[in-house]
């Protein structure tokens, strides 16, 4: 056990005799229950690396193993924390909300405020009205947020709770003490058994924007709204703002969580930064809205285009081409020449890409993540002459597979590049054993794939639990593309060092000038 005089980390703690004894007893118990037969385990393990197993694995439909997605309310929580003084409120069980908080906190290394009305078995039978009335009042009284954004878990959705009616009932019962009628409580239905975290992001963004802007239509202002999407790189939000500011135009970033998950040391504040609620209410009067993630904002952007009649559309500023398209869209919307600052940044990126091209060209990659992230990252890999051999998106929406296939078809190696929509990371394991690649790009859940298959992992994506501070960087804009280039190229060089470190046998080439 731990000793106050000498605290050790888990790596050393679990090597101690008392823990090793527990582990040995556990193995003995499992063996006596016929759960362990080392020879059989080895036999099955080898079979799972075969093409025969791959075909059976890829045909699997009824179960998910090692998912590469999360559930809807996670995305809803991100949206809420992007608005000034807003408390995410999840109508459901306490355990679900503990998962959302810990997921974000482990990735960003920052506290994640979020409350639940803790529905239990009785609410599952009789409905969650009582929980909602008490929970909203307690939330407003204790934390004093400027807005409460309500989303749901599976339990509330299965029993069919009516959020609008419940919120109205809570305000009526409160009588204005903590929940005046004009107090903003936007809501979204976010059932976890359909879609994923990006669906929840879209539903919550749509809910907040449609409800806050109700009755706010006025004179159009020459101003651009930016919706970042489910963006887990804090630096990306700042890079995008820097690009827009270079044009000298007014803008509103809708759902700006960059300060909430990147607080400076000092006294803790529960709510930090975020889109001001007055700006959010007035955003309907902007002249244009740009979404940086098409698949994470499809429902929201339909409202923007059809009801608000805004110009703008979608632009994914990842990689050289993606950033160019975003910059040119801003130039078109503002009627302004591309600023010299951005031209210099672009030139530096192109120079760096030329430097690193020989090391990335022809390298085979397996990559997984969210649909919008993959469109940008794969585009960048192709720009560098790399071969994205396996592109896997567990939460691929309609249309994504076709878009990715068209992108891969621009490569000379297109016949060996594969798209895997709706597949999980256990599927990826089969792909890596049967059609190996040089490197993987993905989140922390690729660590076991790396250990199992021996394929080096480049940590890019979400969540990243076992590395620090990567989320503080950008992967958007010209500076973000330079970060991607640096991380990927240096991993290639790390692997080159590993492959050329044996004296007089493999060290015939290594990238070092004496």
Short mmCIF file of C-alpha atoms in Angstrom, two decimals:
data_model
loop_
_atom_site.label_atom_id
_atom_site.label_comp_id
_atom_site.label_asym_id
_atom_site.label_seq_id
_atom_site.Cartn_x
_atom_site.Cartn_y
_atom_site.Cartn_z
CA UNK A 1 0.00 0.00 0.00
CA UNK A 2 1.04 3.65 -0.26
CA UNK A 3 3.26 5.09 2.44
CA UNK A 4 3.04 8.75 3.40
CA UNK A 5 6.83 9.01 3.62
CA UNK A 6 7.31 7.69 0.09
CA UNK A 7 4.48 8.12 -2.38
CA UNK A 8 5.13 6.20 -5.60
CA UNK A 9 3.29 6.20 -8.91
CA UNK A 10 1.14 3.36 -10.17
CA UNK A 11 3.91 1.93 -12.34
CA UNK A 12 5.97 1.13 -9.25
CA UNK A 13 3.13 0.66 -6.79
CA UNK A 14 1.64 -2.37 -8.52
CA UNK A 15 5.00 -4.14 -8.60
CA UNK A 16 4.99 -4.39 -4.81
CA UNK A 17 4.60 -7.87 -3.25
CA UNK A 18 1.12 -7.28 -1.84
CA UNK A 19 -0.26 -6.33 -5.26
CA UNK A 20 1.58 -9.14 -7.01
CA UNK A 21 0.04 -11.58 -4.54
CA UNK A 22 -3.46 -10.29 -5.36
CA UNK A 23 -2.74 -10.68 -9.07
CA UNK A 24 -1.45 -14.24 -8.61
CA UNK A 25 -4.53 -15.21 -6.60
CA UNK A 26 -6.78 -13.72 -9.26
CA UNK A 27 -5.08 -15.76 -11.97
CA UNK A 28 -5.33 -18.92 -9.87
CA UNK A 29 -9.05 -18.35 -9.31
CA UNK A 30 -9.71 -17.72 -13.01
CA UNK A 31 -7.74 -20.81 -13.97
CA UNK A 32 -9.71 -22.99 -11.56
CA UNK A 33 -12.89 -21.72 -13.25
CA UNK A 34 -11.46 -22.85 -16.63
CA UNK A 35 -11.11 -19.23 -17.79
CA UNK A 36 -7.40 -19.59 -18.53
CA UNK A 37 -5.83 -22.18 -20.76
CA UNK A 38 -2.54 -20.61 -21.93
CA UNK A 39 -2.18 -22.90 -24.95
CA UNK A 40 -5.73 -22.24 -26.12
CA UNK A 41 -5.36 -18.50 -25.52
CA UNK A 42 -2.22 -18.46 -27.69
CA UNK A 43 -3.92 -20.48 -30.40
CA UNK A 44 -6.93 -18.15 -30.57
CA UNK A 45 -4.72 -15.07 -30.38
CA UNK A 46 -2.80 -16.19 -33.45
CA UNK A 47 -6.00 -17.00 -35.32
CA UNK A 48 -7.32 -13.48 -34.71
CA UNK A 49 -4.41 -12.17 -36.80
CA UNK A 50 -5.48 -14.11 -39.89
CA UNK A 51 -7.46 -13.21 -43.00
CA UNK A 52 -10.01 -15.86 -42.03
CA UNK A 53 -10.74 -14.06 -38.77
CA UNK A 54 -10.68 -10.67 -40.51
CA UNK A 55 -13.56 -11.65 -42.78
CA UNK A 56 -15.61 -12.84 -39.82
CA UNK A 57 -14.70 -9.71 -37.86
CA UNK A 58 -15.66 -7.32 -40.65
CA UNK A 59 -19.00 -9.10 -41.05
CA UNK A 60 -19.82 -8.44 -37.39
CA UNK A 61 -22.91 -6.25 -36.89
CA UNK A 62 -24.54 -7.04 -33.56
CA UNK A 63 -21.81 -5.86 -31.20
CA UNK A 64 -19.20 -3.10 -30.91
CA UNK A 65 -15.72 -3.84 -29.59
CA UNK A 66 -13.50 -0.90 -28.60
CA UNK A 67 -15.63 1.91 -30.06
CA UNK A 68 -14.09 4.94 -31.72
CA UNK A 69 -16.91 7.29 -30.72
CA UNK A 70 -18.77 8.57 -27.66
CA UNK A 71 -22.44 9.30 -26.96
CA UNK A 72 -24.57 12.33 -27.75
CA UNK A 73 -24.65 14.17 -24.39
CA UNK A 74 -20.83 14.48 -24.44
CA UNK A 75 -21.12 16.77 -27.46
CA UNK A 76 -24.00 18.67 -25.85
CA UNK A 77 -21.84 19.39 -22.79
CA UNK A 78 -19.10 20.85 -25.01
CA UNK A 79 -21.58 23.20 -26.69
CA UNK A 80 -22.95 24.46 -23.36
CA UNK A 81 -19.50 25.24 -21.98
CA UNK A 82 -18.82 27.39 -25.03
CA UNK A 83 -21.37 30.00 -23.90
CA UNK A 84 -20.94 32.64 -21.23
CA UNK A 85 -21.83 31.48 -17.72
CA UNK A 86 -23.65 28.38 -18.94
CA UNK A 87 -24.08 25.21 -16.91
CA UNK A 88 -24.55 21.96 -18.84
CA UNK A 89 -27.48 20.09 -17.28
CA UNK A 90 -28.01 16.45 -18.21
CA UNK A 91 -31.45 15.02 -17.54
CA UNK A 92 -30.58 11.45 -16.63
CA UNK A 93 -28.60 9.31 -14.24
CA UNK A 94 -25.68 10.58 -12.18
CA UNK A 95 -23.33 7.91 -13.54
CA UNK A 96 -23.66 9.17 -17.10
CA UNK A 97 -22.71 12.70 -16.12
CA UNK A 98 -19.73 11.47 -14.10
CA UNK A 99 -18.51 9.84 -17.30
CA UNK A 100 -18.87 13.05 -19.34
CA UNK A 101 -17.04 15.12 -16.73
CA UNK A 102 -14.19 12.66 -16.34
CA UNK A 103 -13.83 12.19 -20.11
CA UNK A 104 -13.29 15.89 -20.75
CA UNK A 105 -11.28 16.44 -17.57
CA UNK A 106 -8.82 13.66 -18.44
CA UNK A 107 -8.34 15.06 -21.96
CA UNK A 108 -8.08 18.77 -21.14
CA UNK A 109 -6.59 18.36 -17.64
CA UNK A 110 -9.12 20.95 -16.44
CA UNK A 111 -12.26 20.69 -14.27
CA UNK A 112 -15.47 20.24 -16.27
CA UNK A 113 -18.60 21.71 -14.68
CA UNK A 114 -21.74 19.73 -15.44
CA UNK A 115 -24.76 18.74 -13.34
CA UNK A 116 -27.35 15.99 -13.41
CA UNK A 117 -30.79 15.58 -11.88
CA UNK A 118 -29.80 12.03 -10.92
CA UNK A 119 -32.71 10.01 -12.23
CA UNK A 120 -33.02 6.58 -10.59
CA UNK A 121 -35.34 3.57 -10.90
CA UNK A 122 -38.49 5.40 -9.78
CA UNK A 123 -37.96 8.12 -12.40
CA UNK A 124 -37.50 5.41 -15.03
CA UNK A 125 -41.02 4.19 -14.20
CA UNK A 126 -42.88 7.43 -13.40
CA UNK A 127 -40.89 9.95 -15.47
CA UNK A 128 -38.34 12.55 -14.46
CA UNK A 129 -40.55 15.60 -13.87
CA UNK A 130 -39.81 15.75 -10.14
CA UNK A 131 -36.09 15.41 -10.80
CA UNK A 132 -36.21 18.19 -13.39
CA UNK A 133 -38.10 20.63 -11.17
CA UNK A 134 -35.82 20.11 -8.21
CA UNK A 135 -32.66 19.88 -10.30
CA UNK A 136 -33.14 23.10 -12.27
CA UNK A 137 -33.96 25.05 -9.12
CA UNK A 138 -30.95 23.66 -7.26
CA UNK A 139 -28.66 24.33 -10.20
CA UNK A 140 -29.77 27.96 -10.48
CA UNK A 141 -29.64 28.54 -6.72
CA UNK A 142 -26.27 26.92 -6.02
CA UNK A 143 -24.17 27.71 -9.10
CA UNK A 144 -25.94 30.87 -10.32
CA UNK A 145 -25.28 30.35 -14.04
CA UNK A 146 -26.51 32.87 -16.61
CA UNK A 147 -28.00 30.02 -18.64
CA UNK A 148 -28.72 26.32 -18.13
CA UNK A 149 -28.48 24.08 -21.21
CA UNK A 150 -30.45 20.83 -20.84
CA UNK A 151 -29.65 17.61 -22.68
CA UNK A 152 -30.76 14.02 -22.08
CA UNK A 153 -29.42 10.51 -21.57
CA UNK A 154 -30.83 7.19 -22.74
CA UNK A 155 -33.11 6.76 -19.72
CA UNK A 156 -34.98 10.02 -20.27
CA UNK A 157 -35.32 9.35 -23.98
CA UNK A 158 -36.60 5.79 -23.60
CA UNK A 159 -39.42 6.90 -21.31
CA UNK A 160 -40.16 9.92 -23.52
CA UNK A 161 -39.78 12.86 -21.12
CA UNK A 162 -41.03 16.15 -22.61
CA UNK A 163 -38.23 18.65 -21.91
CA UNK A 164 -40.13 21.76 -22.96
CA UNK A 165 -43.08 20.92 -20.74
CA UNK A 166 -40.82 19.92 -17.83
CA UNK A 167 -38.81 23.16 -18.01
CA UNK A 168 -42.02 25.24 -18.08
CA UNK A 169 -43.36 23.29 -15.08
CA UNK A 170 -40.12 23.91 -13.18
CA UNK A 171 -40.35 27.66 -13.81
CA UNK A 172 -44.02 27.79 -12.82
CA UNK A 173 -43.41 25.91 -9.59
CA UNK A 174 -40.37 28.06 -8.76
CA UNK A 175 -42.49 31.19 -9.11
CA UNK A 176 -39.57 33.34 -10.22
CA UNK A 177 -37.42 32.87 -7.11
CA UNK A 178 -34.52 31.28 -9.00
CA UNK A 179 -36.05 30.51 -12.40
CA UNK A 180 -37.87 33.53 -13.85
CA UNK A 181 -39.88 32.89 -17.00
CA UNK A 182 -37.35 34.85 -19.07
CA UNK A 183 -34.41 32.85 -17.68
CA UNK A 184 -32.78 31.01 -20.63
CA UNK A 185 -33.03 27.21 -20.40
CA UNK A 186 -32.44 25.95 -23.95
CA UNK A 187 -32.69 22.20 -24.44
CA UNK A 188 -31.97 19.39 -26.87
CA UNK A 189 -32.97 15.73 -27.05
CA UNK A 190 -29.70 13.76 -27.20
CA UNK A 191 -30.45 10.01 -27.06
CA UNK A 192 -27.22 8.07 -26.73
CA UNK A 193 -28.51 5.02 -28.58
CA UNK A 194 -28.39 6.85 -31.93
CA UNK A 195 -25.66 8.96 -33.47
CA UNK A 196 -22.60 9.95 -31.48
CA UNK A 197 -21.04 12.91 -29.68
CA UNK A 198 -21.04 14.97 -32.89
CA UNK A 199 -24.81 14.40 -33.23
CA UNK A 200 -25.23 15.65 -29.68
CA UNK A 201 -23.09 18.68 -30.48
CA UNK A 202 -25.29 19.50 -33.45
CA UNK A 203 -28.54 18.98 -31.55
CA UNK A 204 -27.43 21.18 -28.65
CA UNK A 205 -26.03 23.92 -30.88
CA UNK A 206 -29.28 23.92 -32.84
CA UNK A 207 -31.28 24.04 -29.61
CA UNK A 208 -29.34 26.94 -28.12
CA UNK A 209 -29.20 29.01 -31.30
CA UNK A 210 -32.84 28.50 -32.31
CA UNK A 211 -34.14 29.26 -28.82
CA UNK A 212 -31.89 32.23 -28.01
CA UNK A 213 -32.53 33.95 -31.35
CA UNK A 214 -36.31 33.56 -31.24
CA UNK A 215 -37.82 36.99 -31.94
CA UNK A 216 -34.42 38.67 -32.30
CA UNK A 217 -34.45 39.23 -36.07
CA UNK A 218 -33.54 42.83 -36.96
CA UNK A 219 -31.26 44.77 -39.27
CA UNK A 220 -28.50 42.75 -40.93
CA UNK A 221 -24.95 43.53 -39.78
CA UNK A 222 -21.78 42.99 -41.77
CA UNK A 223 -20.50 40.33 -39.43
CA UNK A 224 -19.57 36.66 -39.70
CA UNK A 225 -20.57 33.85 -37.33
CA UNK A 226 -18.07 31.01 -36.89
CA UNK A 227 -19.25 27.64 -35.54
CA UNK A 228 -16.18 25.54 -34.63
CA UNK A 229 -17.86 22.14 -34.27
CA UNK A 230 -16.66 19.43 -31.88
CA UNK A 231 -13.16 20.88 -31.65
CA UNK A 232 -10.88 19.41 -28.97
CA UNK A 233 -7.76 21.39 -29.90
CA UNK A 234 -7.91 24.66 -27.98
CA UNK A 235 -5.20 26.13 -30.18
CA UNK A 236 -7.35 25.51 -33.26
CA UNK A 237 -10.04 27.87 -31.95
CA UNK A 238 -7.43 30.56 -31.42
CA UNK A 239 -5.84 29.98 -34.82
CA UNK A 240 -9.20 30.40 -36.53
CA UNK A 241 -9.91 33.59 -34.60
CA UNK A 242 -6.48 34.91 -35.56
CA UNK A 243 -7.20 34.29 -39.25
CA UNK A 244 -10.58 36.02 -39.10
CA UNK A 245 -9.13 38.96 -37.16
CA UNK A 246 -6.43 39.38 -39.80
CA UNK A 247 -9.22 40.40 -42.21
CA UNK A 248 -10.34 43.10 -39.80
CA UNK A 249 -13.95 41.96 -39.89
CA UNK A 250 -16.42 41.65 -37.04
CA UNK A 251 -17.24 38.09 -36.05
CA UNK A 252 -18.87 35.96 -33.38
CA UNK A 253 -17.55 32.50 -32.53
CA UNK A 254 -20.59 30.52 -31.46
CA UNK A 255 -19.61 28.02 -28.78
CA UNK A 256 -16.12 29.24 -27.86
CA UNK A 257 -14.85 26.85 -25.17
CA UNK A 258 -11.18 27.82 -25.54
CA UNK A 259 -10.97 29.58 -22.14
CA UNK A 260 -13.15 27.10 -20.24
CA UNK A 261 -10.65 24.27 -20.74
CA UNK A 262 -7.47 26.33 -20.63
CA UNK A 263 -7.64 28.36 -17.43
CA UNK A 264 -4.53 30.05 -16.01
CA UNK A 265 -3.29 29.11 -12.55
CA UNK A 266 -4.81 31.06 -9.67
CA UNK A 267 -8.29 31.28 -8.21
CA UNK A 268 -10.73 28.87 -9.83
CA UNK A 269 -13.81 30.16 -11.60
CA UNK A 270 -16.49 27.70 -12.57
CA UNK A 271 -17.27 29.48 -15.84
CA UNK A 272 -14.56 31.04 -17.97
CA UNK A 273 -14.98 32.89 -21.25
CA UNK A 274 -17.48 31.66 -23.81
CA UNK A 275 -19.70 33.41 -26.36
CA UNK A 276 -21.52 36.29 -24.69
CA UNK A 277 -25.24 35.60 -24.47
CA UNK A 278 -26.09 39.01 -25.97
CA UNK A 279 -23.92 38.15 -28.98
CA UNK A 280 -25.52 34.71 -29.25
CA UNK A 281 -28.99 36.27 -29.31
CA UNK A 282 -27.93 38.78 -31.97
CA UNK A 283 -26.04 36.32 -34.21
CA UNK A 284 -29.18 35.86 -36.32
CA UNK A 285 -28.52 39.39 -37.61
CA UNK A 286 -25.03 38.59 -38.93
CA UNK A 287 -24.64 38.51 -42.70
CA UNK A 288 -22.90 35.11 -42.89
CA UNK A 289 -22.23 31.95 -40.90
CA UNK A 290 -19.36 29.53 -41.51
CA UNK A 291 -19.27 26.07 -39.98
CA UNK A 292 -15.81 24.54 -39.66
CA UNK A 293 -17.19 21.01 -39.32
CA UNK A 294 -19.86 19.97 -41.81
CA UNK A 295 -20.79 16.64 -40.25
CA UNK A 296 -20.94 18.02 -36.69
CA UNK A 297 -23.31 20.87 -37.60
CA UNK A 298 -25.55 19.61 -40.41
CA UNK A 299 -28.85 20.24 -38.56
CA UNK A 300 -27.72 23.63 -37.28
CA UNK A 301 -26.56 24.81 -40.69
CA UNK A 302 -29.84 23.80 -42.32
CA UNK A 303 -31.54 26.23 -39.93
CA UNK A 304 -28.95 28.92 -40.67
CA UNK A 305 -29.36 28.59 -44.41
CA UNK A 306 -33.13 28.11 -44.65
CA UNK A 307 -34.44 30.25 -41.77
CA UNK A 308 -31.70 32.80 -41.23
CA UNK A 309 -30.86 33.06 -44.97
CA UNK A 310 -27.14 33.41 -44.21
CA UNK A 311 -24.31 33.00 -46.69
CA UNK A 312 -21.15 31.13 -45.73
CA UNK A 313 -21.60 27.38 -45.62
CA UNK A 314 -18.87 24.95 -44.65
CA UNK A 315 -15.08 25.24 -44.57
CA UNK A 316 -12.66 22.83 -42.89
CA UNK A 317 -9.36 24.73 -42.31
CA UNK A 318 -7.10 21.71 -41.75
CA UNK A 319 -4.03 21.28 -43.96
CA UNK A 320 -2.83 23.56 -46.75
CA UNK A 321 -5.80 23.15 -49.12
CA UNK A 322 -8.38 23.34 -46.34
CA UNK A 323 -6.88 26.51 -44.88
CA UNK A 324 -6.59 28.07 -48.34
CA UNK A 325 -10.30 27.45 -48.91
CA UNK A 326 -11.20 29.02 -45.55
CA UNK A 327 -9.03 32.07 -46.22
CA UNK A 328 -10.51 32.55 -49.71
CA UNK A 329 -14.05 32.20 -48.32
CA UNK A 330 -13.31 34.97 -45.83
CA UNK A 331 -11.86 37.11 -48.62
CA UNK A 332 -15.03 36.59 -50.64
CA UNK A 333 -17.41 37.33 -47.75
CA UNK A 334 -15.53 40.42 -46.61
CA UNK A 335 -14.55 41.74 -50.04
CA UNK A 336 -11.00 42.10 -48.73
CA UNK A 337 -7.63 41.09 -50.11
CA UNK A 338 -5.87 38.25 -48.31
CA UNK A 339 -3.74 39.95 -45.61
CA UNK A 340 0.05 39.87 -46.04
CA UNK A 341 0.35 38.18 -42.62
CA UNK A 342 -1.50 35.12 -43.88
CA UNK A 343 0.51 34.99 -47.10
CA UNK A 344 3.72 34.86 -45.04
CA UNK A 345 2.32 32.10 -42.81
CA UNK A 346 1.33 30.11 -45.88
CA UNK A 347 4.76 30.51 -47.43
CA UNK A 348 6.44 29.24 -44.28
CA UNK A 349 4.17 26.19 -44.23
CA UNK A 350 4.88 25.38 -47.88
CA UNK A 351 8.62 25.68 -47.23
CA UNK A 352 8.33 23.30 -44.26
CA UNK A 353 6.28 20.84 -46.31
CA UNK A 354 9.01 20.79 -48.96
CA UNK A 355 11.59 20.05 -46.26
CA UNK A 356 9.66 17.09 -44.88
CA UNK A 357 8.15 15.69 -48.06
CA UNK A 358 10.86 13.02 -48.64
CA UNK A 359 10.15 11.48 -45.23
CA UNK A 360 6.35 11.29 -45.52
CA UNK A 361 6.09 10.42 -49.21
CA UNK A 362 4.99 6.83 -49.75
CA UNK A 363 4.52 6.08 -46.04
CA UNK A 364 1.40 4.02 -45.30
CA UNK A 365 -0.93 5.25 -42.54
CA UNK A 366 -3.94 3.91 -40.68
CA UNK A 367 -6.05 6.71 -39.22
CA UNK A 368 -9.31 6.96 -37.30
CA UNK A 369 -11.40 9.66 -35.67
CA UNK A 370 -14.39 11.92 -36.23
CA UNK A 371 -15.62 12.50 -39.79
CA UNK A 372 -14.61 16.16 -40.11
CA UNK A 373 -11.21 15.56 -38.52
CA UNK A 374 -10.56 12.73 -40.97
CA UNK A 375 -11.48 14.81 -44.03
CA UNK A 376 -8.92 17.44 -43.01
CA UNK A 377 -6.18 15.10 -41.79
CA UNK A 378 -6.39 12.74 -44.77
CA UNK A 379 -6.32 15.69 -47.15
CA UNK A 380 -3.10 16.83 -45.49
CA UNK A 381 -1.55 13.35 -45.70
CA UNK A 382 -2.31 13.26 -49.41
CA UNK A 383 -0.71 16.69 -49.84
CA UNK A 384 2.46 15.18 -48.40
CA UNK A 385 2.44 12.17 -50.72
CA UNK A 386 1.51 9.76 -47.93
CA UNK A 387 -0.83 6.80 -48.40
CA UNK A 388 -3.80 6.65 -45.99
CA UNK A 389 -4.23 2.89 -46.34
CA UNK A 390 -6.97 2.47 -43.74
CA UNK A 391 -9.31 5.39 -42.95
CA UNK A 392 -11.77 4.34 -40.26
CA UNK A 393 -14.72 6.38 -38.99
CA UNK A 394 -16.97 4.65 -36.48
CA UNK A 395 -19.49 7.52 -36.39
CA UNK A 396 -19.59 8.19 -40.13
CA UNK A 397 -22.80 10.05 -41.12
CA UNK A 398 -24.54 9.74 -44.46
CA UNK A 399 -22.41 11.06 -47.29
CA UNK A 400 -19.08 10.88 -45.46
CA UNK A 401 -17.93 7.59 -46.99
CA UNK A 402 -18.52 8.89 -50.52
CA UNK A 403 -16.68 12.15 -49.78
CA UNK A 404 -13.70 10.31 -48.31
CA UNK A 405 -13.61 7.88 -51.23
CA UNK A 406 -13.54 10.76 -53.70
CA UNK A 407 -10.68 12.33 -51.74
CA UNK A 408 -8.62 9.12 -51.70
CA UNK A 409 -9.22 8.66 -55.42
CA UNK A 410 -7.04 11.73 -56.06
CA UNK A 411 -3.99 9.70 -54.94
CA UNK A 412 -1.87 7.67 -57.38
CA UNK A 413 -2.11 4.87 -54.78
CA UNK A 414 -5.92 5.01 -54.72
CA UNK A 415 -6.41 1.29 -55.39
CA UNK A 416 -4.70 0.38 -52.11
CA UNK A 417 -6.47 3.03 -49.98
CA UNK A 418 -9.54 1.89 -48.05
CA UNK A 419 -12.46 3.58 -46.33
CA UNK A 420 -14.05 1.84 -43.34
CA UNK A 421 -17.30 3.56 -42.31
CA UNK A 422 -19.10 2.36 -39.19
CA UNK A 423 -16.22 0.12 -38.05
CA UNK A 424 -14.59 0.07 -34.61
CA UNK A 425 -11.03 -0.35 -33.35
CA UNK A 426 -11.29 -4.13 -33.10
CA UNK A 427 -11.94 -4.07 -36.82
CA UNK A 428 -8.86 -1.87 -37.16
CA UNK A 429 -6.81 -4.54 -35.38
CA UNK A 430 -7.68 -7.08 -38.07
CA UNK A 431 -6.80 -4.60 -40.79
CA UNK A 432 -3.41 -3.87 -39.25
CA UNK A 433 -2.48 -7.55 -39.00
CA UNK A 434 -3.59 -8.46 -42.52
CA UNK A 435 -2.61 -5.26 -44.37
CA UNK A 436 0.12 -3.66 -42.23
CA UNK A 437 0.99 0.03 -42.40
CA UNK A 438 3.98 2.10 -41.32
CA UNK A 439 2.19 4.34 -38.81
CA UNK A 440 -1.14 4.90 -37.09
CA UNK A 441 -2.75 8.28 -36.36
CA UNK A 442 -5.38 8.30 -33.68
CA UNK A 443 -6.36 8.80 -30.04
CA UNK A 444 -5.23 7.10 -26.84
CA UNK A 445 -7.33 4.02 -27.54
CA UNK A 446 -4.77 3.11 -30.16
CA UNK A 447 -2.19 2.31 -27.51
CA UNK A 448 -3.21 -1.35 -27.27
CA UNK A 449 -3.21 -1.57 -31.07
CA UNK A 450 0.33 -0.23 -31.02
CA UNK A 451 1.43 -2.81 -28.44
CA UNK A 452 -0.42 -5.64 -30.15
CA UNK A 453 0.58 -5.02 -33.75
CA UNK A 454 3.86 -3.15 -33.29
CA UNK A 455 2.61 -0.24 -35.40
CA UNK A 456 3.92 3.15 -34.15
CA UNK A 457 1.15 5.48 -32.96
CA UNK A 458 1.07 9.23 -33.61
CA UNK A 459 -1.23 10.83 -31.04
CA UNK A 460 -3.66 13.09 -32.89
CA UNK A 461 -7.39 13.14 -32.17
CA UNK A 462 -9.73 12.79 -29.20
CA UNK A 463 -9.54 11.68 -26.48
CA UNK A 464 -5.87 11.80 -25.55
CA UNK A 465 -5.55 10.74 -21.91
CA UNK A 466 -1.97 9.51 -21.65
CA UNK A 467 -0.09 12.45 -23.16
CA UNK A 468 -0.05 16.02 -21.89
CA UNK A 469 -0.71 19.41 -23.51
CA UNK A 470 -1.29 18.28 -27.08
CA UNK A 471 -4.79 19.76 -26.87
CA UNK A 472 -3.26 23.21 -26.30
CA UNK A 473 -1.84 23.21 -29.83
CA UNK A 474 -3.63 23.94 -33.09
CA UNK A 475 -4.30 21.60 -35.99
CA UNK A 476 -6.20 24.29 -37.94
CA UNK A 477 -4.82 27.09 -40.07
CA UNK A 478 -1.33 27.32 -41.50
CA UNK A 479 0.23 27.11 -38.03
CA UNK A 480 -1.91 24.06 -37.25
CA UNK A 481 -0.78 22.33 -40.44
CA UNK A 482 2.79 23.00 -39.37
CA UNK A 483 2.07 21.27 -36.06
CA UNK A 484 0.66 18.23 -37.88
CA UNK A 485 3.70 18.20 -40.14
CA UNK A 486 6.06 18.38 -37.15
CA UNK A 487 4.37 15.63 -35.14
CA UNK A 488 4.11 13.22 -38.06
CA UNK A 489 7.56 13.82 -39.57
CA UNK A 490 9.34 13.56 -36.24
CA UNK A 491 7.59 10.27 -35.51
CA UNK A 492 8.84 9.02 -38.88
CA UNK A 493 12.35 10.09 -37.87
CA UNK A 494 11.96 8.44 -34.44
CA UNK A 495 11.12 5.19 -36.19
CA UNK A 496 14.04 5.66 -38.56
CA UNK A 497 16.32 5.92 -35.53
CA UNK A 498 14.88 2.69 -34.15
CA UNK A 499 15.44 0.89 -37.44
CA UNK A 500 19.07 2.08 -37.82
CA UNK A 501 20.45 1.79 -34.30
CA UNK A 502 22.33 -1.52 -34.49
CA UNK A 503 26.03 -0.96 -35.08
CA UNK A 504 27.39 -2.35 -38.37
CA UNK A 505 24.12 -4.13 -39.18
CA UNK A 506 21.38 -1.51 -39.66
CA UNK A 507 23.17 1.81 -39.15
CA UNK A 508 24.04 2.35 -42.81
CA UNK A 509 21.74 5.37 -42.94
CA UNK A 510 20.57 7.72 -40.26
CA UNK A 511 19.60 11.37 -40.50
CA UNK A 512 22.48 12.90 -38.59
CA UNK A 513 25.29 15.17 -39.70
CA UNK A 514 28.46 14.89 -37.58
#
